[in-house]
PDB file of C-alpha atoms and ligand atoms in Angstrom:
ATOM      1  CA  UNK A 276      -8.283   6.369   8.178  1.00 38.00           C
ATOM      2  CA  UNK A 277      -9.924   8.215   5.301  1.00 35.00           C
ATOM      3  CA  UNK A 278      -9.026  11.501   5.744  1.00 34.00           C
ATOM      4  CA  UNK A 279     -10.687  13.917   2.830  1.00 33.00           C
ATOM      5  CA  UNK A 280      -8.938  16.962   1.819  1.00 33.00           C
ATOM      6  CA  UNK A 281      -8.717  19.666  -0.501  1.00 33.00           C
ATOM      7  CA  UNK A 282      -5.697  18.975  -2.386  1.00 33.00           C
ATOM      8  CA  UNK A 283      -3.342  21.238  -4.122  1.00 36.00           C
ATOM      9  CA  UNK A 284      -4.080  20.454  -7.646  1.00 35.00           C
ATOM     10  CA  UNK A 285      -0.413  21.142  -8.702  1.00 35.00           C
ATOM     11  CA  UNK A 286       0.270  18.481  -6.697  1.00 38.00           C
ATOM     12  CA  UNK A 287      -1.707  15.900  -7.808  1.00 42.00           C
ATOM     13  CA  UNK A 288      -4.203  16.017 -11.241  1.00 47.00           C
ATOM     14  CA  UNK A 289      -6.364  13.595  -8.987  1.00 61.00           C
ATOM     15  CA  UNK A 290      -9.289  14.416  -6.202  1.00 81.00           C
ATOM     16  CA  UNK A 291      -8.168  11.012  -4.414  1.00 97.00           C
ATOM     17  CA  UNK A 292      -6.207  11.736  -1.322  1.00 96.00           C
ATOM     18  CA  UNK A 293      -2.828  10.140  -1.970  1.00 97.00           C
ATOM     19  CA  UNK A 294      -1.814   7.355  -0.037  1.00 98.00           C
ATOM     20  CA  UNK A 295       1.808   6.742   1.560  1.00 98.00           C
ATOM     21  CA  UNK A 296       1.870   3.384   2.828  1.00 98.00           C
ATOM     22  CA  UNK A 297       4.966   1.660   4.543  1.00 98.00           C
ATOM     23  CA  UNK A 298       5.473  -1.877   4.452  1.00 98.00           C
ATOM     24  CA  UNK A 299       8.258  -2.672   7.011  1.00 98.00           C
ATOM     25  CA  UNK A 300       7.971  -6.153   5.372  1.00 98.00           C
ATOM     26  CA  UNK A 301       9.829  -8.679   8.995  1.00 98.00           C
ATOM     27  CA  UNK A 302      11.767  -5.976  10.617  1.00 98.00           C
ATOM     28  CA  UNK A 303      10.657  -3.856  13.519  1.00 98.00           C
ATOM     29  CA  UNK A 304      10.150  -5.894  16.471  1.00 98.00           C
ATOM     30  CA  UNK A 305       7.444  -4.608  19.125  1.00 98.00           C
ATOM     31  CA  UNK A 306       9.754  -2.324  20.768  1.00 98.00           C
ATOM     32  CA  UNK A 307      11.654  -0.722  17.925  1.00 98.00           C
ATOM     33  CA  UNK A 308       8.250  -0.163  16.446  1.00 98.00           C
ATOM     34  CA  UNK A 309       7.053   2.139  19.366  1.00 98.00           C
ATOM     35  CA  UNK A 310      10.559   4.022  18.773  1.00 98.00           C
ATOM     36  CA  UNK A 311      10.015   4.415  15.175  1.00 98.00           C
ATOM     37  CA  UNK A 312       6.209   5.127  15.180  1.00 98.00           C
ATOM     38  CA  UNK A 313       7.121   7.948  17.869  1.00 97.00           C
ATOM     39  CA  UNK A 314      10.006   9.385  15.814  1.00 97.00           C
ATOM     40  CA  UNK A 315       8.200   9.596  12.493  1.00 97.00           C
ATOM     41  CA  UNK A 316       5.510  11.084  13.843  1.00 96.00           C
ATOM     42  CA  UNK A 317       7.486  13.708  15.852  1.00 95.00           C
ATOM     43  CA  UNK A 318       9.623  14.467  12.230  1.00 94.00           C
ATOM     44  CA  UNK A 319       6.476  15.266  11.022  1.00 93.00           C
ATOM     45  CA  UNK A 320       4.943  17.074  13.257  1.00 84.00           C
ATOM     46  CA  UNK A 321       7.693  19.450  13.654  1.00 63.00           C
ATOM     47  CA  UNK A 322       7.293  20.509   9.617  1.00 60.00           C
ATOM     48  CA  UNK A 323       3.294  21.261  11.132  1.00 54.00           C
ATOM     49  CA  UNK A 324       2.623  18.438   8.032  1.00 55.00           C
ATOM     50  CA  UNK A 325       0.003  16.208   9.548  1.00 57.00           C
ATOM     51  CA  UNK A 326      -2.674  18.355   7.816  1.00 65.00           C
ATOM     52  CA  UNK A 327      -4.478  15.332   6.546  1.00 67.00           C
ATOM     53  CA  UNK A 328      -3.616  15.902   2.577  1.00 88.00           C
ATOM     54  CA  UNK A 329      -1.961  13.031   2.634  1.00 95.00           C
ATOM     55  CA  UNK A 330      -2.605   9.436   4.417  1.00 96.00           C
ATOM     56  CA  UNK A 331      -0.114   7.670   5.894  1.00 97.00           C
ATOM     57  CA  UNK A 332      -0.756   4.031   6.617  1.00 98.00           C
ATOM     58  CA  UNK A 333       2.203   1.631   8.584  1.00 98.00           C
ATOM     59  CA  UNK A 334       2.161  -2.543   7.678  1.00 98.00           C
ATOM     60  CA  UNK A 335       4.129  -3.540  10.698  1.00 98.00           C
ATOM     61  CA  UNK A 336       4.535  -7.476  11.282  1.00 98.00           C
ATOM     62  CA  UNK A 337       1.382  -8.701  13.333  1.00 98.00           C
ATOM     63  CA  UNK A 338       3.318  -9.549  16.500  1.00 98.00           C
ATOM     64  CA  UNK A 339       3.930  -5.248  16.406  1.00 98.00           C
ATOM     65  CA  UNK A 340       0.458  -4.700  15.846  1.00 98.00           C
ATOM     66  CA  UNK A 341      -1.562  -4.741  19.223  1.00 98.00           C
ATOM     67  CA  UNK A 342       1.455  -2.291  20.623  1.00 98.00           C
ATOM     68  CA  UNK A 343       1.109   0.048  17.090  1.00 98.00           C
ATOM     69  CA  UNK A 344      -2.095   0.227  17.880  1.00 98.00           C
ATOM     70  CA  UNK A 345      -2.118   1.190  21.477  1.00 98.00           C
ATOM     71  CA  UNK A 346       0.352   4.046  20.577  1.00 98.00           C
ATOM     72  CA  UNK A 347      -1.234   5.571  17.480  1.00 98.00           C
ATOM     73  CA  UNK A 348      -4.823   5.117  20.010  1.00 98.00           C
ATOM     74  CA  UNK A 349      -3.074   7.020  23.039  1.00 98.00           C
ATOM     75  CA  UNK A 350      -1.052   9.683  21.304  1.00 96.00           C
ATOM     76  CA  UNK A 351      -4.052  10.462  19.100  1.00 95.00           C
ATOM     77  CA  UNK A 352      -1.242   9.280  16.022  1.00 96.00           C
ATOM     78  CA  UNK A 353      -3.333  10.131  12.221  1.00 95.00           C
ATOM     79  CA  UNK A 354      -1.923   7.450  10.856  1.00 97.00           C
ATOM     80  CA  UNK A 355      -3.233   4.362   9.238  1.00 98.00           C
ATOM     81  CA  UNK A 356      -2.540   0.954  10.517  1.00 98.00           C
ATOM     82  CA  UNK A 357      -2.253  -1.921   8.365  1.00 98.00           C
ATOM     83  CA  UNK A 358      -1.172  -5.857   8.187  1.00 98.00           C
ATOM     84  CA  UNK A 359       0.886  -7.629   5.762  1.00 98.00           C
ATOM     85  CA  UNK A 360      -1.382 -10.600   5.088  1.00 98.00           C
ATOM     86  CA  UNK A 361      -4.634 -12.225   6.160  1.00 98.00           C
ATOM     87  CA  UNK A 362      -6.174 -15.671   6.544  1.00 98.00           C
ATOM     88  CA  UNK A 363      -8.962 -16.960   3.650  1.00 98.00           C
ATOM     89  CA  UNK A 364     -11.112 -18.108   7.013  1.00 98.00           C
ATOM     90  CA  UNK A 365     -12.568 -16.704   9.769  1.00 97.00           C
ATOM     91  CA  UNK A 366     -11.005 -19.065  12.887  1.00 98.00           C
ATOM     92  CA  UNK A 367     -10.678 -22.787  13.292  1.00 98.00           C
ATOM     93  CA  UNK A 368      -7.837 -25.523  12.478  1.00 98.00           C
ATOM     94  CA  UNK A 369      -5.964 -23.267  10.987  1.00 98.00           C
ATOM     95  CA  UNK A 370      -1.889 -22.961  12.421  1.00 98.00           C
ATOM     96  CA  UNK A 371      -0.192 -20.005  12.368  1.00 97.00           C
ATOM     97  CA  UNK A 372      -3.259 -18.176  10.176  1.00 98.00           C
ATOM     98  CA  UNK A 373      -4.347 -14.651  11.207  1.00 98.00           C
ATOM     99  CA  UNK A 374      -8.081 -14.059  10.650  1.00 98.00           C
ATOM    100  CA  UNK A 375      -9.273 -11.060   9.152  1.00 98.00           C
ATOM    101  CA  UNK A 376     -11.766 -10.680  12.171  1.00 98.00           C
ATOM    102  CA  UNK A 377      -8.654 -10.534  14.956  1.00 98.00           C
ATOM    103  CA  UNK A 378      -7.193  -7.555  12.374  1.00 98.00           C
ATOM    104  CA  UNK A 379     -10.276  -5.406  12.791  1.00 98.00           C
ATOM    105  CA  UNK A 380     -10.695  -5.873  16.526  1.00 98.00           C
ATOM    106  CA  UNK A 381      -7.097  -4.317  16.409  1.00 98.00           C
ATOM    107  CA  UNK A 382      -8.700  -1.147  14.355  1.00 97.00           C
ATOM    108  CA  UNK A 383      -6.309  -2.286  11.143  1.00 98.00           C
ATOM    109  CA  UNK A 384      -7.898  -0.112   8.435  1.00 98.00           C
ATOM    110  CA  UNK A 385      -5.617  -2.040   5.688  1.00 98.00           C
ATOM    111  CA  UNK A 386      -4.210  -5.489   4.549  1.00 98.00           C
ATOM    112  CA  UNK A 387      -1.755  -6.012   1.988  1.00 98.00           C
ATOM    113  CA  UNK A 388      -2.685  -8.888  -0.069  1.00 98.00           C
ATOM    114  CA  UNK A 389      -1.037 -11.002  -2.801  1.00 98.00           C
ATOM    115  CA  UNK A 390       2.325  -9.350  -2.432  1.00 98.00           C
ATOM    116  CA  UNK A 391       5.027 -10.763  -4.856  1.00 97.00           C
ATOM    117  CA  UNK A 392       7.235 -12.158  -1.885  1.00 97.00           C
ATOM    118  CA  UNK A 393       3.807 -13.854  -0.833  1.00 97.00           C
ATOM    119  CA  UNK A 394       3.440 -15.419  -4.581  1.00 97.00           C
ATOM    120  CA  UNK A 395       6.882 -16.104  -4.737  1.00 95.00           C
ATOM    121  CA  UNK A 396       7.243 -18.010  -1.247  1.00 97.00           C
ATOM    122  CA  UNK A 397       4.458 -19.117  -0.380  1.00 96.00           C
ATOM    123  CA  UNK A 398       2.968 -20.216  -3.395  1.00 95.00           C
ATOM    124  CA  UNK A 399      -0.278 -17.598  -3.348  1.00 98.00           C
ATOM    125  CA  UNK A 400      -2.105 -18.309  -6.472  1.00 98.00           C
ATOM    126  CA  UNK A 401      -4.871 -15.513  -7.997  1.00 98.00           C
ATOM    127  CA  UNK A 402      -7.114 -17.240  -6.472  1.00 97.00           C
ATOM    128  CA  UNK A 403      -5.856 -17.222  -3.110  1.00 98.00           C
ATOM    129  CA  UNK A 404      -5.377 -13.862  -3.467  1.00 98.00           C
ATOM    130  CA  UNK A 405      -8.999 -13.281  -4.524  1.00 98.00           C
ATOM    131  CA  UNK A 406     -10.433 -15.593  -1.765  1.00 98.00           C
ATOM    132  CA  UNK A 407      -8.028 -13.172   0.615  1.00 98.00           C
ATOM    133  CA  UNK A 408      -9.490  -9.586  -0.920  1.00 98.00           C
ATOM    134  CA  UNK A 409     -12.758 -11.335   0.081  1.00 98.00           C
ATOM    135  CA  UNK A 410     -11.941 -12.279   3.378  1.00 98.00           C
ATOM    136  CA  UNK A 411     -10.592  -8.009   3.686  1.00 98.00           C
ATOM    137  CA  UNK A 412     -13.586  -7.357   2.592  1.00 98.00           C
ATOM    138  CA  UNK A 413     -15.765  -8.868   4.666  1.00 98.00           C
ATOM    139  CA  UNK A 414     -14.282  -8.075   7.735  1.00 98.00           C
ATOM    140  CA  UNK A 415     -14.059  -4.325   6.481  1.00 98.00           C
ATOM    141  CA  UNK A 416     -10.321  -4.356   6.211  1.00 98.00           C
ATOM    142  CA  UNK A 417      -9.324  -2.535   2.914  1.00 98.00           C
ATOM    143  CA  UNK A 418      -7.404  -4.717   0.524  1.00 98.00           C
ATOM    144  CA  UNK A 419      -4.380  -3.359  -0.529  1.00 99.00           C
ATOM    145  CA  UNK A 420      -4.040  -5.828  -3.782  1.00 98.00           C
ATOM    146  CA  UNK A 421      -0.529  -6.253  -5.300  1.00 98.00           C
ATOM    147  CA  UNK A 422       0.045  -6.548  -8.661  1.00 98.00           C
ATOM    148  CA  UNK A 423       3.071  -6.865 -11.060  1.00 98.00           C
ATOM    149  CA  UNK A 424       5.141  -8.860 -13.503  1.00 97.00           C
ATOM    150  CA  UNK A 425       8.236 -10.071 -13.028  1.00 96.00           C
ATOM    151  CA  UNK A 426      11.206  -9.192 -15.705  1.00 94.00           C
ATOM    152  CA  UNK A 427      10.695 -12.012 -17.751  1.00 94.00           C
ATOM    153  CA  UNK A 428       6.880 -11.845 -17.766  1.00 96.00           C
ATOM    154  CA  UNK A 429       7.360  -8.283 -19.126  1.00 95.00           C
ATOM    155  CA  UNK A 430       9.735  -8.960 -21.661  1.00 94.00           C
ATOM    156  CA  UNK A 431       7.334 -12.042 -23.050  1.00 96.00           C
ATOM    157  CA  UNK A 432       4.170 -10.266 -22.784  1.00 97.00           C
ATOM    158  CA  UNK A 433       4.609  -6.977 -22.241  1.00 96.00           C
ATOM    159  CA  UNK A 434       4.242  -4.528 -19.187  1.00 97.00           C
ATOM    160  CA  UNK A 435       0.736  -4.141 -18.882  1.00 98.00           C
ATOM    161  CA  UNK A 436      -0.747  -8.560 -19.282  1.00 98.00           C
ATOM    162  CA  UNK A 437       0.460  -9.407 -15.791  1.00 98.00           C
ATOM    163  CA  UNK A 438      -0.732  -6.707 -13.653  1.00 98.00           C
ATOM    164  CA  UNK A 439      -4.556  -6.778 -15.511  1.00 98.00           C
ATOM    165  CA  UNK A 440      -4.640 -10.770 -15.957  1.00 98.00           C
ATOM    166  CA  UNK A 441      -3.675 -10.995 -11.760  1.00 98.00           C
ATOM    167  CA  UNK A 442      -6.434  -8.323 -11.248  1.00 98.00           C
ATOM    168  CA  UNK A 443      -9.034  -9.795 -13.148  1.00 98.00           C
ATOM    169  CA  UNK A 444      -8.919 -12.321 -10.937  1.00 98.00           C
ATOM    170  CA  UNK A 445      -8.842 -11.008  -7.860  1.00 98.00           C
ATOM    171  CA  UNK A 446     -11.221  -8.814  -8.332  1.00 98.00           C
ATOM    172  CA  UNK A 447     -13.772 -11.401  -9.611  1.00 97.00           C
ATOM    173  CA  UNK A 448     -17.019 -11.202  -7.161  1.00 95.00           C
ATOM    174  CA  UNK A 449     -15.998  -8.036  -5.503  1.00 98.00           C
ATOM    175  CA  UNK A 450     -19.028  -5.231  -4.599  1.00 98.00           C
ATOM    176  CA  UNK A 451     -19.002  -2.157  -7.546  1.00 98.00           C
ATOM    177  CA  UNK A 452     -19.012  -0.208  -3.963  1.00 98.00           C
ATOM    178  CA  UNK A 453     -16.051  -2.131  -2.273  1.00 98.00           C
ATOM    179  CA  UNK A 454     -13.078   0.014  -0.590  1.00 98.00           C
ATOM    180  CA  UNK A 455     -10.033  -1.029  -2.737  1.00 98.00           C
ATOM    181  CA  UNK A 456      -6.320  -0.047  -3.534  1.00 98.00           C
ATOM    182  CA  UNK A 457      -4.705  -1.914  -5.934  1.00 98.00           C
ATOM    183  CA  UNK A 458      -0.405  -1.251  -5.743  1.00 98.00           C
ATOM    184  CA  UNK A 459       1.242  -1.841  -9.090  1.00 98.00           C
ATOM    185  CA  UNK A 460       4.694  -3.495  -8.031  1.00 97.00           C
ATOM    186  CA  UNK A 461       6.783  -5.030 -10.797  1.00 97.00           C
ATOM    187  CA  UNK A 462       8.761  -7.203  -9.121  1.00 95.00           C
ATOM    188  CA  UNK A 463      12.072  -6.494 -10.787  1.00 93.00           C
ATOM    189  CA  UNK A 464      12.015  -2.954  -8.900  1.00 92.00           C
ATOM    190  CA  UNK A 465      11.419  -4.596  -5.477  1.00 90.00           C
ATOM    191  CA  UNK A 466      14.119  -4.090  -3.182  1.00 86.00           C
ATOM    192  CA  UNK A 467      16.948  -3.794  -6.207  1.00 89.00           C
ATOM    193  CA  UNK A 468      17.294  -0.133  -6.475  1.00 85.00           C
ATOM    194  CA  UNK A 469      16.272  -1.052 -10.279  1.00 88.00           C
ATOM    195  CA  UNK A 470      13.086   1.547  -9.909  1.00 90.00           C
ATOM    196  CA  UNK A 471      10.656   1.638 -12.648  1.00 92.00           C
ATOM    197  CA  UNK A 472      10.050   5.254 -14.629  1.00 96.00           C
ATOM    198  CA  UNK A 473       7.361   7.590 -13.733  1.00 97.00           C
ATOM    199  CA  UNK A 474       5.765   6.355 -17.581  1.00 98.00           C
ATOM    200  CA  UNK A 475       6.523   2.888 -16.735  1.00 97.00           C
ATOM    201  CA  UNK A 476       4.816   3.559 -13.663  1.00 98.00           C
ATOM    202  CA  UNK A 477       1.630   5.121 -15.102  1.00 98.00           C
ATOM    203  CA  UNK A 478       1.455   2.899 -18.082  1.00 98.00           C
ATOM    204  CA  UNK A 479       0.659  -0.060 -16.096  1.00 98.00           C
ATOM    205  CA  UNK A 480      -1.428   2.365 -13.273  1.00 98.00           C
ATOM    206  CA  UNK A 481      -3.279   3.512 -16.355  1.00 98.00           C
ATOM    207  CA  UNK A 482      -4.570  -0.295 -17.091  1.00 98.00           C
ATOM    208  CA  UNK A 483      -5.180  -1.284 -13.624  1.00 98.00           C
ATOM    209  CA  UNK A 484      -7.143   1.404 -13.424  1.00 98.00           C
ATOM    210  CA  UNK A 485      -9.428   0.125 -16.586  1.00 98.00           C
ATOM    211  CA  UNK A 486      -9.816  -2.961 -15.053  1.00 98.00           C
ATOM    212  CA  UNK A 487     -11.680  -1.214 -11.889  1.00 98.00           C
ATOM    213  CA  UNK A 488     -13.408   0.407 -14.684  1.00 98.00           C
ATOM    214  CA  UNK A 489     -14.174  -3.049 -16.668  1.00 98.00           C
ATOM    215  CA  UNK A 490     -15.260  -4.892 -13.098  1.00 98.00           C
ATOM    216  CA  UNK A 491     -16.518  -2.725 -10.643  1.00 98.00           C
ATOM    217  CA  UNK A 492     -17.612   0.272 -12.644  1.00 98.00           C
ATOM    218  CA  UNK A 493     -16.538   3.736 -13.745  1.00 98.00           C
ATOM    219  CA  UNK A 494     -17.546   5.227 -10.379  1.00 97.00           C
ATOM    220  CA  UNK A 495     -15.089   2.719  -8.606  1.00 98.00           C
ATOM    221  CA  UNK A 496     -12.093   3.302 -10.955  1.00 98.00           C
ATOM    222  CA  UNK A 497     -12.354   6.890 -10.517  1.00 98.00           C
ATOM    223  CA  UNK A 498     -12.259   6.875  -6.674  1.00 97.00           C
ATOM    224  CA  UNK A 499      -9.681   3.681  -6.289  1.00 98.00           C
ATOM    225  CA  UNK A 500      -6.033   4.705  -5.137  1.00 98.00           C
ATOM    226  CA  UNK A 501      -3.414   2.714  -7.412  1.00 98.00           C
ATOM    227  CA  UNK A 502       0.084   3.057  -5.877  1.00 98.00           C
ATOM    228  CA  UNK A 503       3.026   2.657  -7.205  1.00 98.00           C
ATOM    229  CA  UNK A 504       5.940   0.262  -5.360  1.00 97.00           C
ATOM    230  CA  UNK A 505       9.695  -0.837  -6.186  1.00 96.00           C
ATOM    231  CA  UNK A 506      12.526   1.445  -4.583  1.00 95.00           C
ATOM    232  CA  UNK A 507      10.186   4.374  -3.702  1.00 97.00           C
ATOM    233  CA  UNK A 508      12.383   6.815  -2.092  1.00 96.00           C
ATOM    234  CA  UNK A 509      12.549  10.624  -1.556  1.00 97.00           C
ATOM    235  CA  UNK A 510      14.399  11.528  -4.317  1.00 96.00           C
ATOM    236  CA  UNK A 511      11.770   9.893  -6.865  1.00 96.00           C
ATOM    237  CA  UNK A 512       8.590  10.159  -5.160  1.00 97.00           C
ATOM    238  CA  UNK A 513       7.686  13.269  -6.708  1.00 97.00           C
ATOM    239  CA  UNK A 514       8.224  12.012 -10.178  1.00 97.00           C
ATOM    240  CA  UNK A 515       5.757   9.240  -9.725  1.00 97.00           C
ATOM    241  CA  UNK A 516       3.399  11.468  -7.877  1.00 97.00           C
ATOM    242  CA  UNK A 517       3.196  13.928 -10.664  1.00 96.00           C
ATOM    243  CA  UNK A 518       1.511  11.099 -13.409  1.00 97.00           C
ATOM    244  CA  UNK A 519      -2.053  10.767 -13.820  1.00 97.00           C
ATOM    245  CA  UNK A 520      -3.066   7.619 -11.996  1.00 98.00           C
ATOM    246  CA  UNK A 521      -0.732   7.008  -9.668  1.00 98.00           C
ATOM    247  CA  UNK A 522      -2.245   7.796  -6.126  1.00 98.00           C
ATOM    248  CA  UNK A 523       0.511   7.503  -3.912  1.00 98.00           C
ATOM    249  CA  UNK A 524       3.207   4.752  -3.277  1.00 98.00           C
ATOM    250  CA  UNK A 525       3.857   1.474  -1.308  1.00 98.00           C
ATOM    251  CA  UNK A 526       7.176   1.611   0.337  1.00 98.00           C
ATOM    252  CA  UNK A 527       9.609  -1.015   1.210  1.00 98.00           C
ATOM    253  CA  UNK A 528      13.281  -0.362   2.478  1.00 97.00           C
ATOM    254  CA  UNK A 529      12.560   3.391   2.218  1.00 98.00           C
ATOM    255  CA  UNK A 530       9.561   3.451   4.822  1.00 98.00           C
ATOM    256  CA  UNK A 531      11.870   1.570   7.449  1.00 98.00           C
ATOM    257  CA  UNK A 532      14.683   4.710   7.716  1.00 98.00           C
ATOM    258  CA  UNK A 533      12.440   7.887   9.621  1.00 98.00           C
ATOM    259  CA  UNK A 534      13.850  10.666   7.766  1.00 97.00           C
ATOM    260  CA  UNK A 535      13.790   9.271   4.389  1.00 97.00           C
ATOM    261  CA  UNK A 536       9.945   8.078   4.780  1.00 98.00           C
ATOM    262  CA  UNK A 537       8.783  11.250   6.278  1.00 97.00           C
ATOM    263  CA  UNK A 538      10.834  13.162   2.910  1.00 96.00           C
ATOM    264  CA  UNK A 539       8.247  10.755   0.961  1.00 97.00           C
ATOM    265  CA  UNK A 540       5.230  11.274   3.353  1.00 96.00           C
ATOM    266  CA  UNK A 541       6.263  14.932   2.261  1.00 95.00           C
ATOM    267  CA  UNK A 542       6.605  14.942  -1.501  1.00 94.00           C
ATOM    268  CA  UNK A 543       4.483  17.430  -2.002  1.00 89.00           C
ATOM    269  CA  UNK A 544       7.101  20.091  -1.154  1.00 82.00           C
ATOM    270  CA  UNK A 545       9.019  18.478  -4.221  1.00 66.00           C
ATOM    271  CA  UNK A 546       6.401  18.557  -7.023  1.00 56.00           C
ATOM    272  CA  UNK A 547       6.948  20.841  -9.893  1.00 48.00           C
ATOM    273  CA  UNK A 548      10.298  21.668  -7.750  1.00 34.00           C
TER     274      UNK A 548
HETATM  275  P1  LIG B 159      11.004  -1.676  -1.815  1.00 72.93           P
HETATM  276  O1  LIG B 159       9.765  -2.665  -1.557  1.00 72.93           O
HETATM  277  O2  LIG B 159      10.481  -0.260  -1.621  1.00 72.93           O
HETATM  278  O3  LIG B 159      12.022  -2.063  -0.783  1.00 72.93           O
HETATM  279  O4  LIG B 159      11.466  -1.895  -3.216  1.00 72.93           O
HETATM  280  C1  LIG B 159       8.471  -2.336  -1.976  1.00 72.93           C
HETATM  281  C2  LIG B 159       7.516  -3.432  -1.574  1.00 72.93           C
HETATM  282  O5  LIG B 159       7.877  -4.618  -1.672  1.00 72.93           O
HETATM  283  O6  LIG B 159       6.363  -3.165  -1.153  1.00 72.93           O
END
C-alpha cells in the first residue's frame, strides 16, 4: 500500500514507515476472514488510528484472498493484502502452484517467501527461495523474505551466520532499486512464546540490514523495512519497535486474536511508555 508519513520520531529513530504485517499462517477460512477483516478494522477505526503512520498488511490463506480483497476494495479498507507463498513459474503443469501473476490480478501488494515452516516442510532450499523473490519481483509483488536460524544453528555459529548466509542468497540477482522487506524470524521464537530480546532482535536486524547494504547498495539498505517475528504480541511490540533497525514486525498467533493485533497495529501509544 505504501503509505508515506511523517512519523513521530520518538517513536521510531527510522524515516521508514513501520510495517505490521499478520500472517494468519492456515486458519481463517473465507467467511471468518470477512468477520475478522471487518472487526479489526472497526477496533481501529474507533481509536481514529488509521492515519497512515503505520501499514498494516494481512497474509490470509489464498482460498481467503479473492473475498479479502473484495472487502478491503468495497469498504475502502487501508490495509495491505498479502499471500503466504508463490510459485517459481508463471502458469503451466504445475499442481496445486499459485503464480505470482494470479496474486497481482488480486491487487496482493506482498508475498511472504522462504518462511521457516516453508524450509522446514516443504523442503525450500535458498535457492528456491531466491528463484521465488524473483518470481515477486517480477510480477511486482513485494517479497517479504524470511530469515532466521534455528536454536542449534545459533548456538554453533552464532546469531547473526544464518540470517546473512540465507540472504546472500536470496538476494543474489535482485535490482539495487527492487521493493524488499526482509523479516528476521529465528525459528526458536516461532509460535513457542520463547520471544527473542529487543538486542537479540536488532543484532541480527542490524546485519541483515548490511547485507542490503553489501548487495543492493546503501540507498536500498537505508529504505528496506526489516521486521522482526517470533511471539510478537502487544505487550512486547514496543520494545522491539524502539531499536534501530527494526521496522515493524511479522505476526503469527498474535495477528489472528482482533484486539491483541490492533494493541500491536497500535504500539505507538506504548513507546517510551
Ligand atoms: P508467531 O509466528 O508470532 O506465532 O510466533 C510468527 C511467524 O511465523 O511469522
Amino acid at each position: 500500500m505504501g503509505v508515506s508519513a511523517d512519523l513521530d520520531s520518538s517513536a521510531t529513530s527510522s524515516r521508514r514507515t513501520p510495517l505490521i504485517a499478520g500472517n494468519w499462517k492456515m486458519n481463517l477460512d473465507h467467511l471468518q476472514a470477512v468477520a475478522f477483516v471487518q472487526k479489526l478494522h472497526w477496533t481501529l477505526k474507533d481509536a481514529k488510528h488509521e492515519d497512515g503512520s503505520v501499514e498494516v498488511a494481512v497474509f490470509p490463506p489464498f482460498t481467503d484472498l479473492r473475498t479479502v480483497q473484495t472487502l478491503l476494495d468495497a469498504d475502502k479498507i487501508p490495509f495491505a493484502l498479502g499471500a503466504q507463498d508463490v510459485s517459481t513459474q508463471d502458469s503451466g503443469a504445475y499442481t496445486g502452484e499459485i503464480s505470482g501473476a494470479f496474486l497481482a490480478k488480486l491487487d496482493a501488494s506482498y508475498v511472504i517467501i522462504g518462511h521457516s515452516e516453508r524450509r522446514q516442510y516443504h523442503a525450500e532450499t535458498d535457492e528456491v527461495v531466491a528463484a521465488k523473490v524473483k518470481a515477486a519481483l517480477k510480477h511486482s509483488l513485494v517479497p517479504v523474505i524470511c530469515v532466521g536460524e534455528t536454536l542449534e544453528q545459533r548456538e554453533e555459529s552464532g546469531p547473526t551466520a544464518v540470517s546473512v548466509a540465507q540472504l546472500q542468497v536470496a538476494l543474489e540477482g535482485v535490482p539495487a532499486d527492487a521493493d524488499i522487506v526482509i523479516a528476521y524470524e529465528p525459528v526458536w521464537a516461532i509460535g513457542t512464546g520463547q520471544v527473542a530480546s529487543p538486542e537479540q532482535a536488532q543484532e541480527v536486524c542490524a546485519a541483515v540490514r548490511r547485507v542490503v547494504a553489501e548487495k543492493l547498495g546503501e540507498d536500498a539498505a537505508a529504505r528496506t523495512r526489516v521486521l522482526y517475528g517470533g511471539s510478537v504480541k502487544a505487550a512486547n511490540i514496543a520494545s522491539f519497535m524502539r531499536e534501530p533497525d527494526v521496522d515493524g514486525a511479522l505476526v503469527g498467533g498474535a495477528s489472528l486474536v482482533v484486539d491483541e493485533f490492533a494493541a500491536i497495529i497500535r504500539y505507538q501509544k506504548h513507546v517510551g511508555v
